[in-house]
Short mmCIF file of the C-alpha atoms (twelve columns), coordinates in Angstrom:
data_MODEL
# 
_entry.id   MODEL 
# 
loop_
_atom_site.group_PDB 
_atom_site.id 
_atom_site.type_symbol 
_atom_site.label_atom_id 
_atom_site.label_alt_id 
_atom_site.label_comp_id 
_atom_site.label_asym_id 
_atom_site.label_seq_id 
_atom_site.Cartn_x 
_atom_site.Cartn_y 
_atom_site.Cartn_z 
_atom_site.pdbx_PDB_model_num 
ATOM 1   C CA . MET A 1   90.871  170.715 -17.844 1 
ATOM 2   C CA . THR A 2   90.169  167.946 -20.346 1 
ATOM 3   C CA . CYS A 3   92.080  168.308 -23.603 1 
ATOM 4   C CA . GLY A 4   91.713  166.427 -26.830 1 
ATOM 5   C CA . ALA A 5   95.141  165.768 -28.345 1 
ATOM 6   C CA . ILE A 6   95.392  164.739 -31.986 1 
ATOM 7   C CA . LEU A 7   98.795  163.293 -32.876 1 
ATOM 8   C CA . THR A 8   99.708  164.919 -36.176 1 
ATOM 9   C CA . GLY A 9   103.484 164.667 -36.177 1 
ATOM 10  C CA . GLY A 10  103.979 161.190 -37.633 1 
ATOM 11  C CA . HIS A 11  105.916 160.482 -40.810 1 
ATOM 12  C CA . ALA A 12  103.253 158.228 -42.409 1 
ATOM 13  C CA . ARG A 13  105.954 156.117 -44.054 1 
ATOM 14  C CA . ARG A 14  103.409 153.494 -45.142 1 
ATOM 15  C CA . PHE A 15  101.354 156.290 -46.729 1 
ATOM 16  C CA . ALA A 16  104.157 157.860 -48.779 1 
ATOM 17  C CA . GLY A 17  104.638 160.598 -46.177 1 
ATOM 18  C CA . ARG A 18  101.201 162.162 -46.752 1 
ATOM 19  C CA . ASP A 19  99.516  164.010 -43.903 1 
ATOM 20  C CA . LYS A 20  96.885  161.436 -42.959 1 
ATOM 21  C CA . SER A 21  94.848  163.989 -41.008 1 
ATOM 22  C CA . GLN A 22  94.057  165.635 -44.354 1 
ATOM 23  C CA . LEU A 23  92.772  162.466 -46.058 1 
ATOM 24  C CA . LEU A 24  89.163  162.720 -47.155 1 
ATOM 25  C CA . VAL A 25  86.598  160.281 -45.777 1 
ATOM 26  C CA . ASP A 26  83.026  160.832 -46.935 1 
ATOM 27  C CA . GLY A 27  84.027  164.249 -48.282 1 
ATOM 28  C CA . ARG A 28  85.614  165.567 -45.062 1 
ATOM 29  C CA . THR A 29  89.146  165.431 -43.735 1 
ATOM 30  C CA . ILE A 30  89.871  163.045 -40.885 1 
ATOM 31  C CA . LEU A 31  91.018  166.050 -38.850 1 
ATOM 32  C CA . ALA A 32  87.683  167.847 -39.331 1 
ATOM 33  C CA . ARG A 33  85.806  164.683 -38.364 1 
ATOM 34  C CA . GLN A 34  87.904  164.288 -35.202 1 
ATOM 35  C CA . VAL A 35  87.584  167.939 -34.199 1 
ATOM 36  C CA . ASP A 36  83.797  167.715 -34.517 1 
ATOM 37  C CA . ALA A 37  83.739  164.550 -32.391 1 
ATOM 38  C CA . LEU A 38  85.977  166.073 -29.709 1 
ATOM 39  C CA . LYS A 39  84.453  169.559 -29.351 1 
ATOM 40  C CA . PRO A 40  81.496  168.549 -27.114 1 
ATOM 41  C CA . CYS A 41  83.744  166.428 -24.838 1 
ATOM 42  C CA . VAL A 42  86.813  168.556 -24.182 1 
ATOM 43  C CA . GLU A 43  87.650  172.119 -23.257 1 
ATOM 44  C CA . ARG A 44  90.619  172.450 -25.593 1 
ATOM 45  C CA . ILE A 45  91.906  170.659 -28.702 1 
ATOM 46  C CA . LEU A 46  95.631  170.261 -29.264 1 
ATOM 47  C CA . LEU A 47  97.400  169.348 -32.499 1 
ATOM 48  C CA . VAL A 48  100.479 167.615 -31.141 1 
ATOM 49  C CA . GLY A 49  103.663 167.436 -33.179 1 
ATOM 50  C CA . ALA A 50  102.252 169.534 -36.002 1 
ATOM 51  C CA . ASP A 51  104.851 171.436 -37.987 1 
ATOM 52  C CA . LYS A 52  102.402 173.987 -39.358 1 
ATOM 53  C CA . PRO A 53  99.962  176.432 -37.799 1 
ATOM 54  C CA . ALA A 54  96.427  175.306 -37.036 1 
ATOM 55  C CA . LEU A 55  93.965  176.370 -39.696 1 
ATOM 56  C CA . ASP A 56  91.163  176.498 -37.154 1 
ATOM 57  C CA . PRO A 57  91.640  179.239 -34.538 1 
ATOM 58  C CA . GLY A 58  90.067  176.931 -31.930 1 
ATOM 59  C CA . LEU A 59  92.997  174.521 -32.153 1 
ATOM 60  C CA . THR A 60  96.330  174.865 -30.360 1 
ATOM 61  C CA . VAL A 61  99.543  173.551 -31.929 1 
ATOM 62  C CA . VAL A 62  101.848 171.864 -29.412 1 
ATOM 63  C CA . ALA A 63  105.388 170.844 -30.337 1 
ATOM 64  C CA . ASP A 64  106.884 167.621 -29.062 1 
ATOM 65  C CA . ARG A 65  109.111 168.320 -26.048 1 
ATOM 66  C CA . VAL A 66  111.329 165.387 -27.035 1 
ATOM 67  C CA . ALA A 67  111.648 164.958 -30.797 1 
ATOM 68  C CA . GLY A 68  111.606 161.594 -32.525 1 
ATOM 69  C CA . CYS A 69  109.828 159.659 -29.769 1 
ATOM 70  C CA . GLY A 70  106.591 158.925 -31.602 1 
ATOM 71  C CA . PRO A 71  103.226 158.815 -29.843 1 
ATOM 72  C CA . LEU A 72  104.796 158.572 -26.377 1 
ATOM 73  C CA . GLY A 73  106.546 161.886 -27.030 1 
ATOM 74  C CA . GLY A 74  103.234 163.313 -28.196 1 
ATOM 75  C CA . LEU A 75  101.497 162.157 -25.033 1 
ATOM 76  C CA . ASP A 76  104.263 163.773 -22.978 1 
ATOM 77  C CA . ALA A 77  103.783 167.063 -24.830 1 
ATOM 78  C CA . ALA A 78  100.003 166.966 -24.332 1 
ATOM 79  C CA . LEU A 79  100.280 166.145 -20.623 1 
ATOM 80  C CA . SER A 80  102.760 169.031 -20.246 1 
ATOM 81  C CA . THR A 81  100.216 171.535 -21.529 1 
ATOM 82  C CA . PRO A 82  99.259  173.884 -18.690 1 
ATOM 83  C CA . ASP A 83  95.951  172.960 -17.036 1 
ATOM 84  C CA . ALA A 84  95.650  169.626 -18.894 1 
ATOM 85  C CA . THR A 85  94.487  167.227 -16.182 1 
ATOM 86  C CA . LEU A 86  93.050  164.696 -18.641 1 
ATOM 87  C CA . VAL A 87  94.144  164.086 -22.221 1 
ATOM 88  C CA . LEU A 88  92.011  162.229 -24.751 1 
ATOM 89  C CA . LEU A 89  94.743  161.104 -27.150 1 
ATOM 90  C CA . LEU A 90  93.873  160.304 -30.779 1 
ATOM 91  C CA . ALA A 91  96.016  159.185 -33.667 1 
ATOM 92  C CA . CYS A 92  95.283  161.411 -36.675 1 
ATOM 93  C CA . ASP A 93  94.250  158.414 -38.805 1 
ATOM 94  C CA . LEU A 94  91.082  157.381 -36.927 1 
ATOM 95  C CA . PRO A 95  88.199  158.746 -39.030 1 
ATOM 96  C CA . ASN A 96  85.262  157.083 -37.248 1 
ATOM 97  C CA . ILE A 97  85.676  158.305 -33.685 1 
ATOM 98  C CA . THR A 98  82.357  159.574 -32.309 1 
ATOM 99  C CA . THR A 99  81.398  162.150 -29.715 1 
ATOM 100 C CA . GLU A 100 79.558  159.471 -27.759 1 
ATOM 101 C CA . LEU A 101 82.620  157.218 -27.565 1 
ATOM 102 C CA . CYS A 102 84.880  160.140 -26.606 1 
ATOM 103 C CA . ALA A 103 82.490  161.258 -23.854 1 
ATOM 104 C CA . HIS A 104 82.258  157.710 -22.521 1 
ATOM 105 C CA . LEU A 105 86.047  157.319 -22.332 1 
ATOM 106 C CA . VAL A 106 86.437  160.670 -20.557 1 
ATOM 107 C CA . GLY A 107 83.637  159.763 -18.145 1 
ATOM 108 C CA . LEU A 108 85.503  156.661 -16.968 1 
ATOM 109 C CA . ALA A 109 88.737  158.430 -15.993 1 
ATOM 110 C CA . ASP A 110 88.142  158.926 -12.262 1 
ATOM 111 C CA . GLY A 111 90.630  157.032 -10.105 1 
ATOM 112 C CA . VAL A 112 92.744  155.598 -12.930 1 
ATOM 113 C CA . ASP A 113 95.748  156.687 -14.967 1 
ATOM 114 C CA . ALA A 114 94.302  155.644 -18.321 1 
ATOM 115 C CA . VAL A 115 91.106  154.518 -20.018 1 
ATOM 116 C CA . VAL A 116 91.930  152.333 -23.008 1 
ATOM 117 C CA . PRO A 117 89.757  150.408 -25.493 1 
ATOM 118 C CA . TRP A 118 90.572  146.738 -25.969 1 
ATOM 119 C CA . THR A 119 89.455  144.508 -28.852 1 
ATOM 120 C CA . GLU A 120 90.620  141.222 -30.329 1 
ATOM 121 C CA . ARG A 121 93.463  143.282 -31.879 1 
ATOM 122 C CA . GLY A 122 94.632  144.200 -28.366 1 
ATOM 123 C CA . TYR A 123 94.806  147.575 -26.656 1 
ATOM 124 C CA . HIS A 124 94.173  150.795 -28.590 1 
ATOM 125 C CA . PRO A 125 96.404  153.278 -26.747 1 
ATOM 126 C CA . LEU A 126 96.062  155.893 -29.500 1 
ATOM 127 C CA . CYS A 127 92.360  156.305 -28.795 1 
ATOM 128 C CA . ALA A 128 92.530  156.586 -25.032 1 
ATOM 129 C CA . VAL A 129 92.325  158.930 -22.071 1 
ATOM 130 C CA . TYR A 130 95.389  159.617 -19.949 1 
ATOM 131 C CA . ALA A 131 95.429  161.444 -16.606 1 
ATOM 132 C CA . ARG A 132 98.210  163.772 -15.544 1 
ATOM 133 C CA . SER A 133 99.000  161.155 -12.863 1 
ATOM 134 C CA . CYS A 134 100.802 159.084 -15.518 1 
ATOM 135 C CA . GLN A 135 103.120 161.911 -16.579 1 
ATOM 136 C CA . ALA A 136 106.072 160.786 -14.423 1 
ATOM 137 C CA . VAL A 137 105.888 157.260 -15.861 1 
ATOM 138 C CA . VAL A 138 105.723 158.667 -19.397 1 
ATOM 139 C CA . ARG A 139 108.838 160.745 -18.767 1 
ATOM 140 C CA . GLN A 140 110.704 157.797 -17.218 1 
ATOM 141 C CA . ARG A 141 109.925 155.701 -20.288 1 
ATOM 142 C CA . LEU A 142 111.046 158.511 -22.611 1 
ATOM 143 C CA . ASP A 143 114.317 158.838 -20.684 1 
ATOM 144 C CA . ALA A 144 114.855 155.073 -20.957 1 
ATOM 145 C CA . GLY A 145 114.007 154.987 -24.664 1 
ATOM 146 C CA . ALA A 146 111.093 152.605 -23.934 1 
ATOM 147 C CA . LEU A 147 108.698 154.146 -26.432 1 
ATOM 148 C CA . ARG A 148 106.013 151.497 -27.066 1 
ATOM 149 C CA . MET A 149 102.604 152.818 -26.023 1 
ATOM 150 C CA . ARG A 150 101.214 149.362 -25.248 1 
ATOM 151 C CA . ASP A 151 104.140 148.718 -22.905 1 
ATOM 152 C CA . LEU A 152 103.380 151.975 -21.081 1 
ATOM 153 C CA . LEU A 153 100.053 150.507 -19.997 1 
ATOM 154 C CA . THR A 154 101.800 147.866 -17.868 1 
ATOM 155 C CA . ASP A 155 102.972 150.662 -15.553 1 
ATOM 156 C CA . LEU A 156 99.586  152.369 -15.209 1 
ATOM 157 C CA . ARG A 157 96.250  151.814 -13.486 1 
ATOM 158 C CA . VAL A 158 94.139  151.137 -16.582 1 
ATOM 159 C CA . ARG A 159 90.369  151.009 -16.994 1 
ATOM 160 C CA . THR A 160 89.859  148.721 -19.991 1 
ATOM 161 C CA . VAL A 161 86.885  149.297 -22.297 1 
ATOM 162 C CA . ASP A 162 86.253  145.936 -23.941 1 
ATOM 163 C CA . SER A 163 84.535  145.122 -27.235 1 
ATOM 164 C CA . ASP A 164 81.142  144.530 -25.620 1 
ATOM 165 C CA . GLU A 165 81.231  147.951 -23.980 1 
ATOM 166 C CA . LEU A 166 82.515  149.574 -27.189 1 
ATOM 167 C CA . ALA A 167 79.670  147.972 -29.154 1 
ATOM 168 C CA . ARG A 168 77.224  150.348 -27.471 1 
ATOM 169 C CA . PHE A 169 78.757  153.070 -29.682 1 
ATOM 170 C CA . GLY A 170 79.069  151.135 -32.943 1 
ATOM 171 C CA . ARG A 171 81.029  148.230 -34.337 1 
ATOM 172 C CA . PRO A 172 84.454  148.331 -32.637 1 
ATOM 173 C CA . GLN A 173 86.292  147.427 -35.853 1 
ATOM 174 C CA . VAL A 174 84.681  150.480 -37.514 1 
ATOM 175 C CA . LEU A 175 85.028  152.897 -34.579 1 
ATOM 176 C CA . LEU A 176 88.720  152.099 -34.136 1 
ATOM 177 C CA . ALA A 177 89.634  151.571 -37.798 1 
ATOM 178 C CA . ASN A 178 92.825  153.412 -38.656 1 
ATOM 179 C CA . ILE A 179 94.314  154.232 -42.032 1 
ATOM 180 C CA . ASN A 180 97.929  153.199 -42.521 1 
ATOM 181 C CA . THR A 181 97.894  152.401 -46.241 1 
ATOM 182 C CA . HIS A 182 95.941  153.185 -49.392 1 
ATOM 183 C CA . ALA A 183 94.371  149.725 -49.068 1 
ATOM 184 C CA . ASP A 184 93.072  150.678 -45.591 1 
ATOM 185 C CA . LEU A 185 91.512  153.808 -47.051 1 
ATOM 186 C CA . ASP A 186 89.920  151.807 -49.871 1 
ATOM 187 C CA . ALA A 187 88.637  149.190 -47.417 1 
ATOM 188 C CA . LEU A 188 87.083  151.795 -45.134 1 
ATOM 189 C CA . SER A 189 83.891  152.130 -47.158 1 
ATOM 190 C CA . SER A 190 83.286  148.358 -47.201 1 
ATOM 191 C CA . LEU A 191 84.019  148.164 -43.475 1 
ATOM 192 C CA . SER A 192 81.375  150.783 -42.732 1 
ATOM 193 C CA . HIS A 193 78.608  148.763 -44.385 1 
# 
């Protein structure tokens, strides 16, 4: 089963602790935008690390199995979900993810542990597909306290999706724009034009 997993458990320290999934972009929350993009591509949508119930009955809340381990802990929780053979992992602050991009990433997952976009900013491991085959490596890294998602990729068979390939779905800097600060949110509208 392919699951979409939206990481909602972060502390958003650079955003005064606000729940970034609830920020409005073009009149809709980032979470609503992501759910709409994911629904045609996955069989189940998980809210990973959420500390409140899902407002949408079609969403499943999944607690981190190992608290305080950031996105790697969230990936571990998603991969531990029964029947999840593929996980399309998304940070909750990516408002411009599209169904077409999500479907493309999922479609490339055969024979690899991960499918990860790459731009001039480097890898984007929080908009990527992970196969259950990487679960043991994720757990080893958690046990060792090696929590950086980009470092995880060095231990996996990765299918890279470069900027040229991403450009088929829109401008990569717009598709993969994330919101860490109020300035990022303000800049989003100028980036989209």
